[in-house]
Every structure is written in C-alpha cells, then in structure tokens.
Amino acid sequence: VSGRTIRPDGTIEKFDGQVLDSILEKGSGLKYSAKTFTLPDVQPGCIIEYQYETLGKPNWVQGTSWILTEQIYTRDAQFTYTPYTGYGSGLRPMYNTYLLPSGTAPKEQANGTFVMTVHDIPGLVDEPLMPPRQPFEARVDFYYQDPDQPSAADPSDKYWNHYAKKWDGEVDHFVDKKGVLGQELSKIISPSDSAETKLRKIYTRTQQIRNLNEEDYRTEDERKGESIKENNNVEDVLSHGYGSGRDINFLFVGLARTAGFEADEVFVAPRNRELFLPKRNEVGQLQAQIVWVKADSKEYYLDPASRFFPFGILPWYETEVGGIRADKRGAVVVNTPEPQASDAGVVRTADLEVKADSSVAGNLTVEFTGQRAGLIREDERKADENGRTKYFEDEIKGWLPAGSTFEIKRISNWEDNSQPIHIEGAMEIPSFASSAAQRLLLPIEVFRSSMSAFAPEQRVNAVYFHYPYEETDDLKIRFPAGYKSEGLPPDRKIDLGAVSYTISATTVTDGVEVKRHLVEQGVVFPKENYPTLRRFFNAIKTDDAGQMVVANAESAKSN
C-alpha cells in the first residue's frame, strides 16, 4: 500500500504508516477482515490518493472484487486484474458487474489482463442501522468457471437446475447409509411422537455434533495433530462426532428422510452480505446452507449446524432471504420465513426499593430469548464463566444510568438453547430520586433505551434492523416507609403497526408497579419513514423519562 494526501495549498504529505488488519464482522467461526490504513493530515478540501496490490496464494485459483463505492466521493480510480495462468488454467476467468456507471466495463487486454478506469463515483454514507453495504456498492466480481459449467449467459432455469441437481446428488451420496441412519433414529424418536416432536428430537441430536466451522481456523498440521479426519458420509459424522456445518445439515436431512419426511438442502444468500437475484446467474450469491423439511403439510426452514439457535429459529441473516432448494427435479427458488418480534426478546423483571439516600437498589432478573439469546451464545461461545459474567454485567450496566452497579448472582440455561438465557443479580442506581419539601421525584423507567440512531434530523439510507424484537419490563418500585405515590404519569400507548409501545404505572401497597412493552416488527424501513420512526423513538425516550411524585404521608396530609 502506498498513498499521499494533497492539501488544498498543493503541498503533499506521503503515507508511511502501518497497514493494519481490522475485523469487520465475525460469527459462526468465520471472520471478515480488511486491511486498513490512515492517510496523514486529511483536512476538508484535501485530495487523497492511494494504490494497493493484492497477491493470491501461489498455485491457488482465487477470484477478486473491485469495489468502486467508498465512503467518500471517488474522482478517479483504475483497476488491473491478472488472472491465474498456472496449473488448471483451462478455467475460464469470468466477471459480473453491479451498478457500474454507464459505458464502464472491464476491458481484456492482449496480455490477458483486465483493466478498468472509472470516474465520479458517489460515496455511500455510513449511518447507524443502515443496510449491508454490498448490495449498494458499484463493483466487479471476478471468478473462474469450468468449461463444463453453465454460463451466466444461459437461461436462469438451466443455470440453477445444473447446480441444484449437483447439490442433490451430493446429499444423496452422503446420506446413503440407511442402516446406520435407521439405528441412530431408533435411539432418538418414538413411534408415538408427533411429526414436529420427531423433528425437534432429530434437530437436538444433530446439534450435539461438534461443528468445526464454528471453531478457529486450523492449519493442515494442526488438523493432523488433532487427528481430524474427513467425513465421507453420515456414518463418519456419527462415529467421529464432528463435522463441517454442511456435514451436520446432511445428517439432519438423512435422519429426517429416514423418519419419512421430505427434506432437502437449501442454499441461501445471507442478508448481512448479499441480496439474492436469481436472474443474475451467479452461484456465488449463495453463501450459506440450511435445510428444508416438510411434515404434516407444514414446511420448516432450519439450520441444525447453527448450534446456538433453537428449533424454528434461523440466525437473523438467514431469515427473509432468497435461495435455491436442491430438489431431485431441479432448482426451486424459495424464500425463508420472515422473522417475528416474538422470536427475539428481552424480559426484565425487577424488585427495587428507594433508599433514604435517594438511591434505588434491589434484585433484577433478565431473560434473553430466541434470536437474541442465540446471537449472545454464538458471540460468547469461547468465554468461560468469568468471561460470560463480565459480558452480561457490562451489557446490563449499559442499560442503567451512569454510576450504576450490577452484580450477577446466577446465570442459567447457557448450554440449553431451547431455553432463555436467565440472569439474576443485584443492581443499584445512586441518586436516582431527587428530593424537595418531603417529596421525591423519580423517573418511571430505570432502563435507558438506545435511541442514538434517531438523533439526526436527516437520513440518507433506509433504516435496517437486523431482526424484529420485543422488550418487556415489569418493575416493582417500593417507597421508603411513610411515603406514598402522589402523582403518576398517564398511561401511554403508541401503535403504528410495525412499531408499538405501551407504558403504565399502577399504585400498589407499598409503592408502584411499572409495565412497559416495546415491539419493533419490521426489518427495512424506507428513508421516507425515518421522520415517523424518529418521532416514535423520541416519544419513547420522553415517556420513559416521565416523572412520578412520591410524598411523605405526613406532608401529604398537611397539604
């Protein structure tokens, strides 16, 4: 990498710093990283110039991508790609283009390289809660194709049928162990089980297989040292007790078919990176595998290889996405189900007491459910008990006012993904109430919701939630002896369909009970809806901060 900054006065500052590896995203054992560097003395009005070269591993056939769209406006850019010409060079170098300016395309040179020059590419503004960048980036993707593979120029049905039949054949070959599958199935299910119960038991069994894809990358020597062997069929998976994510999904398909269900492999385009367009005829769009199964006329989309997610819950990036089901007759274009708010929840239950020093302290129970729990288990899978404790304490303290404390007493259900992650602990908020003339004034809600994404008045991109979710709070706040409620904020209800919110406070024997429920049901909202969403979340912020007045009983009587 080399570069320079050209200041408005024409002087030049060369880049001589370090190039760093930065992790952009991680999950399910995979990490997506980028080479990053900082150009010196960048000021408004500067021109920045840089160039870089990437080299593939020797004797490896690797594609590449030219990303034209950056965060800032690009005046000029030039790209050169030299295809692989070593062993196996009979492979055809191919490319697909996306959102390129009119009249712009790579040009093959006499020496076999591809060259492209572009001008005036608008920047893509980064904002909180924005969609994945890739579907909106102008880019060129290079890849290689066997001469006997279908071409991107072929009709879409021919193109996808080729791959679907290939994938279906791979499944059939891998699960062709009926005796082994039958013996294993007899240990898992009972004849009296309902269809869904059988599927759930099969799902649970396959999730007991160690998923090598969710572990750190191993070199060939490390694999040999641990005696990791290749699985050639479902019998190998069962005897070894480990496998790739695809091996595990194959095992589920084999067991489900043996139990009498229709089951197929499905390739999907995960929406954290890609948008599936079948007519684009590019198999590289489909970067994740799940399974489809039909039982009692009901269709299920499942990902047994994602061991942190319970039956019926796909990881968010595999929900509401398109893909190809590998049916024996060919390709079936499918869409996975839309996620529901009830699939990802946080339930908070607190029993708190207002102290004489105006602090609030007591016990707090938190449950993370469904999608939310699966993502936490996935992200913290390498953490020990101390690491998990720190994670949850930091997470929960982030909901509380500055200076608050939270100490965990118990974490349960960590290993059982069919159950919510259950947290119990003690919390304290100093100076939560303010006092004056024998009265206490304190907020109706103790938890802070993150509304920073809706602080700006203007919005450039659509608003993109990874998944719908629910927040449910039930707080009992007990007052000091001799105090009682003198005034509570009115109940509040906002229902806009895709988003809704209710909060209410009710006087109880020795204090008040506050109930709050927030539901966000959508995933993508056009930027034209941003003003409405902004008003909604700002209204929540205001209502959460609503004040209740607590008076000393003797003072209230004298008044």
Coordinates of C-alpha atoms in Angstrom, one line a residue:
V1 CA 0.0 0.0 0.0
S2 CA 1.2 3.5 -0.8
G3 CA -0.6 6.8 -0.7
R4 CA -0.4 10.5 -0.1
T5 CA -2.5 13.5 1.0
I6 CA -2.6 16.6 -1.3
R7 CA -3.5 19.6 0.8
P8 CA -5.6 22.5 -0.6
D9 CA -2.5 24.6 -1.0
G10 CA -0.9 21.9 -3.2
T11 CA 1.6 20.6 -0.6
I12 CA 1.9 16.8 -0.3
E13 CA 2.2 14.5 2.8
K14 CA 3.2 11.0 1.9
F15 CA 1.8 7.9 3.7
D16 CA 4.5 6.0 5.6
G17 CA 2.4 4.4 8.3
Q18 CA 1.3 0.8 9.1
V19 CA -1.3 -1.3 7.4
L20 CA -3.5 -3.0 10.0
D21 CA -5.8 -6.0 9.9
S22 CA -9.3 -4.9 11.1
I23 CA -12.1 -7.4 11.8
L24 CA -15.3 -6.1 10.1
E25 CA -17.6 -8.9 11.2
K26 CA -17.4 -12.3 12.9
G27 CA -19.8 -15.1 13.7
S28 CA -20.2 -18.9 13.3
G29 CA -16.4 -19.4 13.4
L30 CA -15.9 -17.0 10.4
K31 CA -14.2 -13.6 10.5
Y32 CA -14.3 -11.0 7.7
S33 CA -11.4 -8.6 7.9
A34 CA -9.9 -5.8 6.0
K35 CA -6.6 -4.1 5.5
T36 CA -6.9 -0.6 6.9
F37 CA -4.5 2.4 6.9
T38 CA -4.7 6.0 7.9
L39 CA -3.6 8.7 5.5
P40 CA -1.9 11.7 7.2
D41 CA -3.2 15.2 7.7
V42 CA -6.5 14.8 5.9
Q43 CA -8.5 18.1 6.0
P44 CA -11.6 19.4 4.3
G45 CA -10.6 20.2 0.7
C46 CA -7.8 17.6 0.5
I47 CA -7.4 15.1 -2.2
I48 CA -6.3 11.7 -1.1
E49 CA -4.6 9.2 -3.4
Y50 CA -3.6 5.6 -2.7
Q51 CA -2.8 2.4 -4.5
Y52 CA -2.5 -1.2 -3.4
E53 CA -1.7 -4.6 -4.8
T54 CA -3.1 -7.9 -3.6
L55 CA -1.4 -11.2 -4.5
G56 CA -3.1 -14.6 -4.4
K57 CA -1.6 -17.7 -2.8
P58 CA 0.7 -19.4 -5.4
N59 CA -1.0 -22.2 -7.3
W60 CA -4.4 -21.3 -5.9
V61 CA -7.2 -20.2 -8.2
Q62 CA -8.8 -17.1 -6.5
G63 CA -11.3 -14.6 -7.6
T64 CA -11.3 -11.0 -6.5
S65 CA -13.6 -8.0 -6.4
W66 CA -13.1 -4.4 -7.4
I67 CA -15.1 -2.2 -5.0
L68 CA -15.7 1.2 -6.6
T69 CA -18.0 2.7 -4.0
E70 CA -16.2 4.2 -1.0
Q71 CA -17.5 6.2 2.0
I72 CA -16.4 9.4 0.2
Y73 CA -16.7 10.6 -3.4
T74 CA -14.2 9.0 -5.8
R75 CA -13.0 11.2 -8.6
D76 CA -10.8 8.7 -10.5
A77 CA -9.9 5.0 -10.0
Q78 CA -8.0 2.5 -12.1
F79 CA -8.1 -1.3 -11.6
T80 CA -6.0 -4.1 -13.1
Y81 CA -6.6 -7.8 -12.7
T82 CA -4.2 -10.5 -13.8
P83 CA -6.0 -13.9 -14.0
Y84 CA -4.4 -17.1 -12.8
T85 CA -2.5 -18.9 -15.6
G86 CA -0.8 -21.8 -13.8
Y87 CA -2.0 -25.4 -13.4
G88 CA -5.6 -25.8 -14.4
S89 CA -5.6 -22.6 -16.3
G90 CA -8.2 -24.1 -18.6
L91 CA -10.6 -22.5 -16.2
R92 CA -12.4 -19.5 -17.7
P93 CA -11.9 -16.2 -16.0
M94 CA -15.4 -14.6 -15.7
Y95 CA -16.7 -11.4 -14.2
N96 CA -20.1 -9.9 -13.1
T97 CA -20.7 -6.2 -12.8
Y98 CA -23.0 -4.3 -10.4
L99 CA -24.2 -0.7 -10.5
L100 CA -21.3 0.4 -12.8
P101 CA -21.6 3.8 -14.4
S102 CA -23.0 3.7 -18.0
G103 CA -20.4 2.8 -20.5
T104 CA -18.0 1.4 -17.9
A105 CA -16.8 -2.2 -18.0
P106 CA -13.5 -4.1 -17.6
K107 CA -11.6 -4.5 -20.9
E108 CA -9.5 -7.5 -21.6
Q109 CA -6.0 -6.7 -22.8
A110 CA -3.8 -8.5 -25.3
N111 CA -1.7 -9.9 -22.4
G112 CA -4.8 -11.4 -20.8
T113 CA -5.2 -8.8 -18.0
F114 CA -8.4 -6.9 -17.4
V115 CA -8.3 -3.1 -17.0
M116 CA -11.0 -0.6 -16.0
T117 CA -11.0 3.1 -15.3
V118 CA -13.9 4.9 -13.7
H119 CA -14.7 8.5 -12.8
D120 CA -17.1 10.3 -10.4
I121 CA -18.4 7.6 -8.1
P122 CA -20.6 8.9 -5.4
G123 CA -19.8 8.0 -1.8
L124 CA -22.0 5.7 0.3
V125 CA -22.7 7.4 3.6
D126 CA -22.3 5.3 6.7
E127 CA -25.2 5.6 9.2
P128 CA -26.3 3.6 12.2
L129 CA -28.9 1.0 11.4
M130 CA -28.1 1.0 7.7
P131 CA -28.5 -1.9 5.3
P132 CA -25.4 -4.0 4.4
R133 CA -23.2 -2.0 2.0
Q134 CA -22.6 -4.7 -0.6
P135 CA -25.9 -4.7 -2.4
F136 CA -25.5 -0.9 -2.9
E137 CA -21.8 -0.9 -3.9
A138 CA -20.7 -0.5 -7.5
R139 CA -18.3 -3.3 -8.0
V140 CA -16.9 -6.0 -10.3
D141 CA -16.6 -9.6 -9.1
F142 CA -14.1 -11.9 -10.9
Y143 CA -14.4 -15.7 -10.6
Y144 CA -13.4 -18.8 -12.5
Q145 CA -15.6 -21.4 -14.2
D146 CA -15.0 -24.9 -15.5
P147 CA -15.7 -25.2 -19.2
D148 CA -18.5 -27.7 -18.5
Q149 CA -20.3 -25.4 -16.0
P150 CA -23.3 -23.4 -17.2
S151 CA -22.6 -19.8 -18.2
A152 CA -24.1 -16.7 -16.8
A153 CA -25.5 -16.1 -20.2
D154 CA -27.6 -19.3 -20.1
P155 CA -31.3 -19.2 -19.2
S156 CA -31.7 -19.0 -15.4
D157 CA -33.6 -22.3 -15.2
K158 CA -30.8 -24.1 -17.0
Y159 CA -28.2 -22.4 -14.8
W160 CA -29.8 -23.2 -11.5
N161 CA -31.0 -26.6 -12.4
H162 CA -27.4 -27.6 -13.1
Y163 CA -26.3 -26.7 -9.5
A164 CA -29.5 -28.0 -7.8
K165 CA -29.0 -31.4 -9.3
K166 CA -25.3 -31.4 -8.4
W167 CA -26.1 -30.5 -4.8
D168 CA -28.9 -33.0 -4.6
G169 CA -26.5 -35.7 -5.8
E170 CA -24.0 -34.7 -3.1
V171 CA -26.7 -35.1 -0.4
D172 CA -27.9 -38.5 -1.7
H173 CA -24.3 -39.8 -1.8
F174 CA -23.5 -38.5 1.7
V175 CA -26.7 -39.9 3.4
D176 CA -26.7 -43.3 1.6
K177 CA -26.4 -45.3 4.8
K178 CA -29.9 -46.3 5.5
G179 CA -29.0 -49.0 8.1
V180 CA -26.8 -46.6 10.1
L181 CA -29.4 -43.9 10.0
G182 CA -32.2 -46.3 11.0
Q183 CA -30.2 -47.5 14.0
E184 CA -29.5 -43.9 15.1
L185 CA -33.1 -42.9 14.6
S186 CA -34.3 -45.7 16.8
K187 CA -32.3 -44.1 19.7
I188 CA -33.8 -40.7 19.1
I189 CA -37.5 -40.9 18.4
S190 CA -40.6 -42.9 19.5
P191 CA -43.3 -44.2 17.1
S192 CA -45.9 -42.3 19.2
D193 CA -44.1 -38.9 18.8
S194 CA -45.9 -36.3 16.7
A195 CA -44.2 -35.2 13.5
E196 CA -42.9 -32.0 15.0
T197 CA -41.6 -33.8 18.1
K198 CA -39.7 -36.2 15.9
L199 CA -38.1 -33.2 14.0
R200 CA -37.2 -31.5 17.3
K201 CA -35.5 -34.6 18.6
I202 CA -33.6 -35.1 15.3
Y203 CA -32.6 -31.4 15.5
T204 CA -31.4 -31.8 19.0
R205 CA -29.3 -34.8 18.1
T206 CA -27.6 -33.2 15.1
Q207 CA -26.8 -30.2 17.2
Q208 CA -24.7 -32.4 19.5
I209 CA -22.2 -32.9 16.7
R210 CA -19.2 -30.7 17.1
N211 CA -19.2 -28.1 14.3
L212 CA -15.7 -27.5 13.1
N213 CA -16.8 -24.4 11.2
E214 CA -17.6 -22.6 14.5
E215 CA -14.0 -23.1 15.7
D216 CA -10.8 -21.2 14.9
Y217 CA -9.2 -22.0 11.6
R218 CA -6.7 -24.8 11.8
T219 CA -3.6 -25.3 9.6
E220 CA -3.1 -28.7 8.0
D221 CA -0.5 -29.6 10.6
E222 CA -2.9 -28.7 13.4
R223 CA -5.6 -30.8 11.9
K224 CA -3.2 -33.8 11.7
G225 CA -2.1 -33.2 15.3
E226 CA -5.7 -33.4 16.5
S227 CA -6.4 -36.4 14.2
I228 CA -9.2 -34.5 12.5
K229 CA -10.4 -36.8 9.6
E230 CA -12.5 -36.1 6.6
N231 CA -16.1 -37.2 6.7
N232 CA -17.3 -39.0 3.6
N233 CA -20.8 -39.9 4.8
V234 CA -23.2 -39.7 7.7
E235 CA -21.7 -42.8 9.3
D236 CA -18.3 -41.0 9.6
V237 CA -20.1 -37.9 11.1
L238 CA -21.7 -40.1 13.8
S239 CA -18.6 -42.1 14.6
H240 CA -16.2 -39.0 14.6
G241 CA -18.7 -36.8 16.5
Y242 CA -17.6 -33.8 14.5
G243 CA -18.1 -32.3 11.0
S244 CA -18.4 -29.2 9.0
G245 CA -21.7 -27.3 9.1
R246 CA -22.7 -28.9 5.8
D247 CA -21.9 -32.4 7.2
I248 CA -24.2 -31.7 10.2
N249 CA -27.1 -30.4 7.9
F250 CA -26.6 -33.5 5.8
L251 CA -27.0 -35.7 8.8
F252 CA -30.3 -33.9 9.7
V253 CA -31.5 -34.4 6.1
G254 CA -30.6 -38.1 6.2
L255 CA -32.3 -38.7 9.6
A256 CA -35.4 -36.7 8.6
R257 CA -35.8 -38.7 5.3
T258 CA -35.3 -42.0 7.2
A259 CA -38.1 -40.8 9.5
G260 CA -40.4 -40.5 6.5
F261 CA -40.2 -36.7 5.9
E262 CA -39.3 -34.8 2.7
A263 CA -36.1 -33.0 3.4
D264 CA -33.6 -31.1 1.1
E265 CA -30.6 -28.9 1.3
V266 CA -31.2 -25.2 0.6
F267 CA -28.5 -22.6 -0.4
V268 CA -29.3 -19.1 0.6
A269 CA -27.8 -15.6 0.2
P270 CA -27.3 -14.3 3.8
R271 CA -28.7 -10.8 4.1
N272 CA -25.8 -9.5 6.1
R273 CA -23.8 -9.6 2.9
E274 CA -25.9 -10.3 -0.2
L275 CA -29.2 -9.9 -1.9
F276 CA -30.3 -12.9 -4.0
L277 CA -31.2 -12.1 -7.6
P278 CA -31.9 -15.5 -9.4
K279 CA -31.7 -13.9 -12.8
R280 CA -28.1 -12.8 -12.1
N281 CA -27.0 -16.4 -12.6
E282 CA -24.2 -16.2 -10.1
V283 CA -23.8 -19.2 -7.7
G284 CA -21.5 -17.1 -5.5
Q285 CA -24.5 -15.3 -4.2
L286 CA -25.5 -18.4 -2.2
Q287 CA -23.0 -18.4 0.7
A288 CA -24.9 -20.3 3.4
Q289 CA -26.6 -23.7 3.6
I290 CA -29.7 -24.6 5.6
V291 CA -32.3 -27.4 5.3
W292 CA -36.0 -27.6 4.3
V293 CA -38.2 -30.2 5.6
K294 CA -41.9 -30.9 5.2
A295 CA -44.0 -32.6 7.9
D296 CA -47.8 -32.9 8.1
S297 CA -48.1 -30.3 5.2
K298 CA -46.1 -27.8 7.2
E299 CA -42.8 -26.5 5.9
Y300 CA -39.8 -25.8 8.1
Y301 CA -36.6 -24.0 7.4
L302 CA -33.9 -25.0 9.9
D303 CA -30.2 -24.7 10.4
P304 CA -29.0 -27.5 12.6
A305 CA -25.4 -26.5 12.1
S306 CA -26.1 -23.2 13.9
R307 CA -25.9 -24.9 17.3
F308 CA -26.7 -21.8 19.4
F309 CA -30.1 -21.4 17.8
P310 CA -33.1 -23.4 18.8
F311 CA -35.5 -25.4 16.6
G312 CA -37.5 -23.0 14.5
I313 CA -35.2 -20.0 14.9
L314 CA -32.8 -19.3 12.0
P315 CA -29.9 -16.9 12.6
W316 CA -31.2 -13.4 11.6
Y317 CA -29.1 -13.2 8.4
E318 CA -30.8 -16.4 7.1
T319 CA -34.3 -15.1 7.7
E320 CA -36.4 -13.5 4.9
V321 CA -33.8 -14.3 2.3
G322 CA -33.9 -15.9 -1.1
G323 CA -32.2 -19.1 -2.2
I324 CA -32.3 -22.4 -4.1
R325 CA -33.7 -25.6 -2.8
A326 CA -32.0 -28.6 -4.3
D327 CA -34.9 -30.8 -5.3
K328 CA -34.4 -34.0 -7.2
R329 CA -36.2 -32.5 -10.2
G330 CA -34.0 -29.4 -10.2
A331 CA -33.9 -25.9 -8.6
V332 CA -36.8 -24.5 -6.6
V333 CA -36.5 -20.8 -5.9
V334 CA -37.5 -20.2 -2.2
N335 CA -37.7 -17.5 0.4
T336 CA -37.1 -18.2 4.1
P337 CA -39.8 -17.0 6.5
E338 CA -40.0 -13.5 7.8
P339 CA -38.7 -13.1 11.4
Q340 CA -41.2 -12.2 14.1
A341 CA -40.7 -9.9 17.0
S342 CA -41.6 -12.7 19.4
D343 CA -38.5 -14.6 18.1
A344 CA -36.1 -12.1 19.8
G345 CA -36.9 -10.8 23.2
V346 CA -35.5 -9.3 26.4
V347 CA -37.7 -9.7 29.5
R348 CA -36.6 -7.6 32.6
T349 CA -38.2 -8.1 36.0
A350 CA -37.1 -6.0 38.9
D351 CA -38.0 -5.7 42.6
L352 CA -36.5 -2.4 43.7
E353 CA -36.5 -0.1 46.8
V354 CA -36.0 3.6 47.0
K355 CA -33.5 4.2 49.8
A356 CA -33.3 7.1 52.2
D357 CA -30.3 8.5 50.3
S358 CA -32.3 8.7 47.1
S359 CA -30.6 5.7 45.6
V360 CA -32.6 2.7 44.2
A361 CA -31.4 -0.9 44.8
G362 CA -32.8 -4.4 44.5
N363 CA -32.9 -7.6 42.5
L364 CA -33.1 -7.8 38.7
T365 CA -33.9 -10.8 36.6
V366 CA -33.2 -10.7 32.8
E367 CA -34.1 -13.3 30.2
F368 CA -32.8 -13.2 26.6
T369 CA -34.9 -15.3 24.3
G370 CA -34.8 -16.8 20.8
Q371 CA -32.7 -14.8 18.3
R372 CA -31.2 -12.5 20.9
A373 CA -30.1 -15.4 23.1
G374 CA -28.7 -17.3 20.1
L375 CA -26.5 -14.4 19.0
I376 CA -25.2 -13.9 22.5
R377 CA -24.3 -17.6 22.8
E378 CA -22.6 -17.5 19.4
D379 CA -20.6 -14.4 20.1
E380 CA -19.5 -15.5 23.6
R381 CA -19.0 -19.2 22.8
K382 CA -15.3 -19.1 23.7
A383 CA -15.9 -17.3 27.0
D384 CA -15.6 -19.1 30.4
E385 CA -17.9 -18.5 33.3
N386 CA -15.9 -15.4 34.3
G387 CA -16.0 -14.0 30.8
R388 CA -19.8 -14.6 30.5
T389 CA -20.3 -12.9 33.8
K390 CA -18.4 -9.8 32.7
Y391 CA -20.2 -9.7 29.4
F392 CA -23.6 -9.7 31.0
E393 CA -22.7 -7.3 33.8
D394 CA -21.3 -4.8 31.2
E395 CA -24.4 -5.3 29.0
I396 CA -26.9 -4.7 31.8
K397 CA -25.0 -1.8 33.3
G398 CA -25.2 -0.2 29.8
W399 CA -28.9 0.0 30.3
L400 CA -28.7 1.8 33.6
P401 CA -27.8 5.4 34.4
A402 CA -24.1 6.3 34.7
G403 CA -22.6 5.2 38.0
S404 CA -25.0 2.3 38.5
T405 CA -23.8 -1.1 39.5
F406 CA -25.0 -4.6 38.7
E407 CA -23.6 -7.8 40.2
I408 CA -24.6 -11.2 38.8
K409 CA -25.7 -13.9 41.2
R410 CA -26.6 -16.6 38.7
I411 CA -26.5 -17.4 35.0
S412 CA -28.6 -20.4 33.9
N413 CA -29.7 -22.2 30.7
W414 CA -26.4 -21.3 29.0
E415 CA -26.0 -24.7 27.4
D416 CA -29.7 -25.3 26.6
N417 CA -30.6 -23.2 23.5
S418 CA -34.2 -24.2 23.8
Q419 CA -34.4 -22.1 27.0
P420 CA -33.9 -18.3 27.5
I421 CA -30.6 -17.3 29.0
H422 CA -31.6 -16.5 32.6
I423 CA -29.7 -13.8 34.6
E424 CA -30.2 -12.9 38.2
G425 CA -28.4 -10.2 40.0
A426 CA -28.4 -7.2 42.3
M427 CA -28.5 -3.6 41.0
E428 CA -28.1 -0.2 42.5
I429 CA -28.6 3.3 40.9
P430 CA -27.2 6.1 43.0
S431 CA -29.0 9.5 43.3
F432 CA -31.9 8.1 41.2
A433 CA -34.5 10.2 43.0
S434 CA -34.4 13.9 43.7
S435 CA -36.0 15.3 47.0
A436 CA -37.6 18.5 47.9
A437 CA -40.1 19.5 50.6
Q438 CA -40.7 16.0 51.9
R439 CA -41.3 14.8 48.3
L440 CA -39.3 12.5 46.0
L441 CA -39.3 12.9 42.2
L442 CA -38.1 9.9 40.3
P443 CA -38.3 8.6 36.7
I444 CA -40.9 6.0 35.9
E445 CA -38.4 3.7 34.0
V446 CA -35.0 2.7 35.3
F447 CA -33.6 1.3 31.9
R448 CA -32.3 3.5 29.2
S449 CA -33.1 2.6 25.6
S450 CA -30.5 3.3 22.9
M451 CA -32.0 6.0 20.7
S452 CA -28.8 7.4 19.3
A453 CA -29.5 6.2 15.8
F454 CA -32.5 8.5 15.7
A455 CA -30.8 11.6 16.9
P456 CA -30.0 13.2 13.5
E457 CA -32.9 15.1 11.8
Q458 CA -32.0 13.9 8.3
R459 CA -31.4 10.4 6.9
V460 CA -29.6 9.3 3.8
N461 CA -30.1 5.5 3.8
A462 CA -33.0 3.2 4.7
V463 CA -33.4 2.2 8.3
Y464 CA -32.4 -1.5 8.7
F465 CA -33.0 -3.6 11.8
H466 CA -31.2 -6.9 11.8
Y467 CA -34.3 -8.6 13.2
P468 CA -37.6 -7.6 14.9
Y469 CA -37.6 -7.7 18.7
E470 CA -39.5 -7.2 21.9
E471 CA -38.7 -5.5 25.2
T472 CA -40.9 -6.4 28.2
D473 CA -40.3 -4.8 31.6
D474 CA -42.1 -5.4 34.9
L475 CA -40.7 -3.2 37.7
K476 CA -41.9 -3.0 41.3
I477 CA -40.5 0.1 43.0
R478 CA -41.1 0.2 46.7
F479 CA -41.0 3.6 48.5
P480 CA -39.4 4.4 51.9
A481 CA -41.6 3.9 55.0
G482 CA -44.1 6.7 55.3
Y483 CA -44.1 7.6 51.6
K484 CA -46.8 7.1 49.0
S485 CA -47.5 7.9 45.4
E486 CA -48.9 11.4 44.9
G487 CA -48.8 11.6 41.1
L488 CA -48.1 9.2 38.3
P489 CA -47.6 9.9 34.6
P490 CA -50.6 8.9 32.5
D491 CA -50.6 5.6 30.7
R492 CA -49.1 5.9 27.2
K493 CA -49.8 3.8 24.1
I494 CA -48.4 4.3 20.6
D495 CA -49.3 1.8 17.9
L496 CA -48.0 2.4 14.4
G497 CA -48.4 -1.2 13.2
A498 CA -44.8 -2.1 12.6
V499 CA -43.7 -0.5 15.9
S500 CA -45.7 -0.2 19.1
Y501 CA -45.1 0.9 22.7
T502 CA -47.1 0.9 25.9
I503 CA -46.1 2.0 29.4
S504 CA -48.2 2.2 32.6
A505 CA -47.7 2.8 36.3
T506 CA -50.1 1.5 38.9
T507 CA -50.1 2.2 42.6
V508 CA -49.6 -1.0 44.8
T509 CA -49.5 -1.4 48.6
D510 CA -46.0 -0.1 49.3
G511 CA -45.0 1.5 46.0
V512 CA -45.7 1.4 42.3
E513 CA -45.6 -1.2 39.5
V514 CA -44.4 -0.1 36.1
K515 CA -45.1 -2.2 33.0
R516 CA -43.5 -1.4 29.7
H517 CA -43.7 -3.2 26.3
L518 CA -41.9 -2.2 23.1
V519 CA -42.4 -4.1 19.8
E520 CA -40.4 -3.5 16.7
Q521 CA -41.8 -5.7 14.0
G522 CA -40.1 -4.5 10.8
V523 CA -36.7 -5.1 9.2
V524 CA -36.3 -2.4 6.5
F525 CA -38.0 1.0 6.5
P526 CA -37.5 3.4 3.6
K527 CA -35.8 6.6 4.4
E528 CA -39.1 8.4 3.8
N529 CA -40.3 6.7 7.0
Y530 CA -37.4 8.0 9.0
P531 CA -39.2 11.1 10.4
T532 CA -42.1 8.9 11.7
L533 CA -39.7 6.4 13.3
R534 CA -37.7 9.3 14.8
R535 CA -40.8 10.8 16.4
F536 CA -41.8 7.3 17.7
F537 CA -38.4 6.6 19.4
N538 CA -38.1 10.1 20.7
A539 CA -41.6 9.8 22.2
I540 CA -40.4 6.6 23.9
K541 CA -37.4 8.4 25.3
T542 CA -39.7 11.1 26.6
D543 CA -42.2 8.7 28.1
D544 CA -39.5 6.6 29.7
A545 CA -38.3 9.7 31.4
G546 CA -41.8 10.5 32.8
Q547 CA -41.6 11.5 36.4
M548 CA -43.6 10.3 39.4
V549 CA -44.1 12.2 42.6
V550 CA -43.8 10.4 45.9
A551 CA -44.7 12.3 49.1
N552 CA -44.2 11.7 52.8
A553 CA -47.6 10.7 54.1
E554 CA -47.5 13.3 56.9
S555 CA -46.5 16.0 54.4
A556 CA -49.3 15.0 52.1
K557 CA -51.8 15.0 54.9
S558 CA -50.8 18.6 56.0
N559 CA -51.2 19.8 52.4

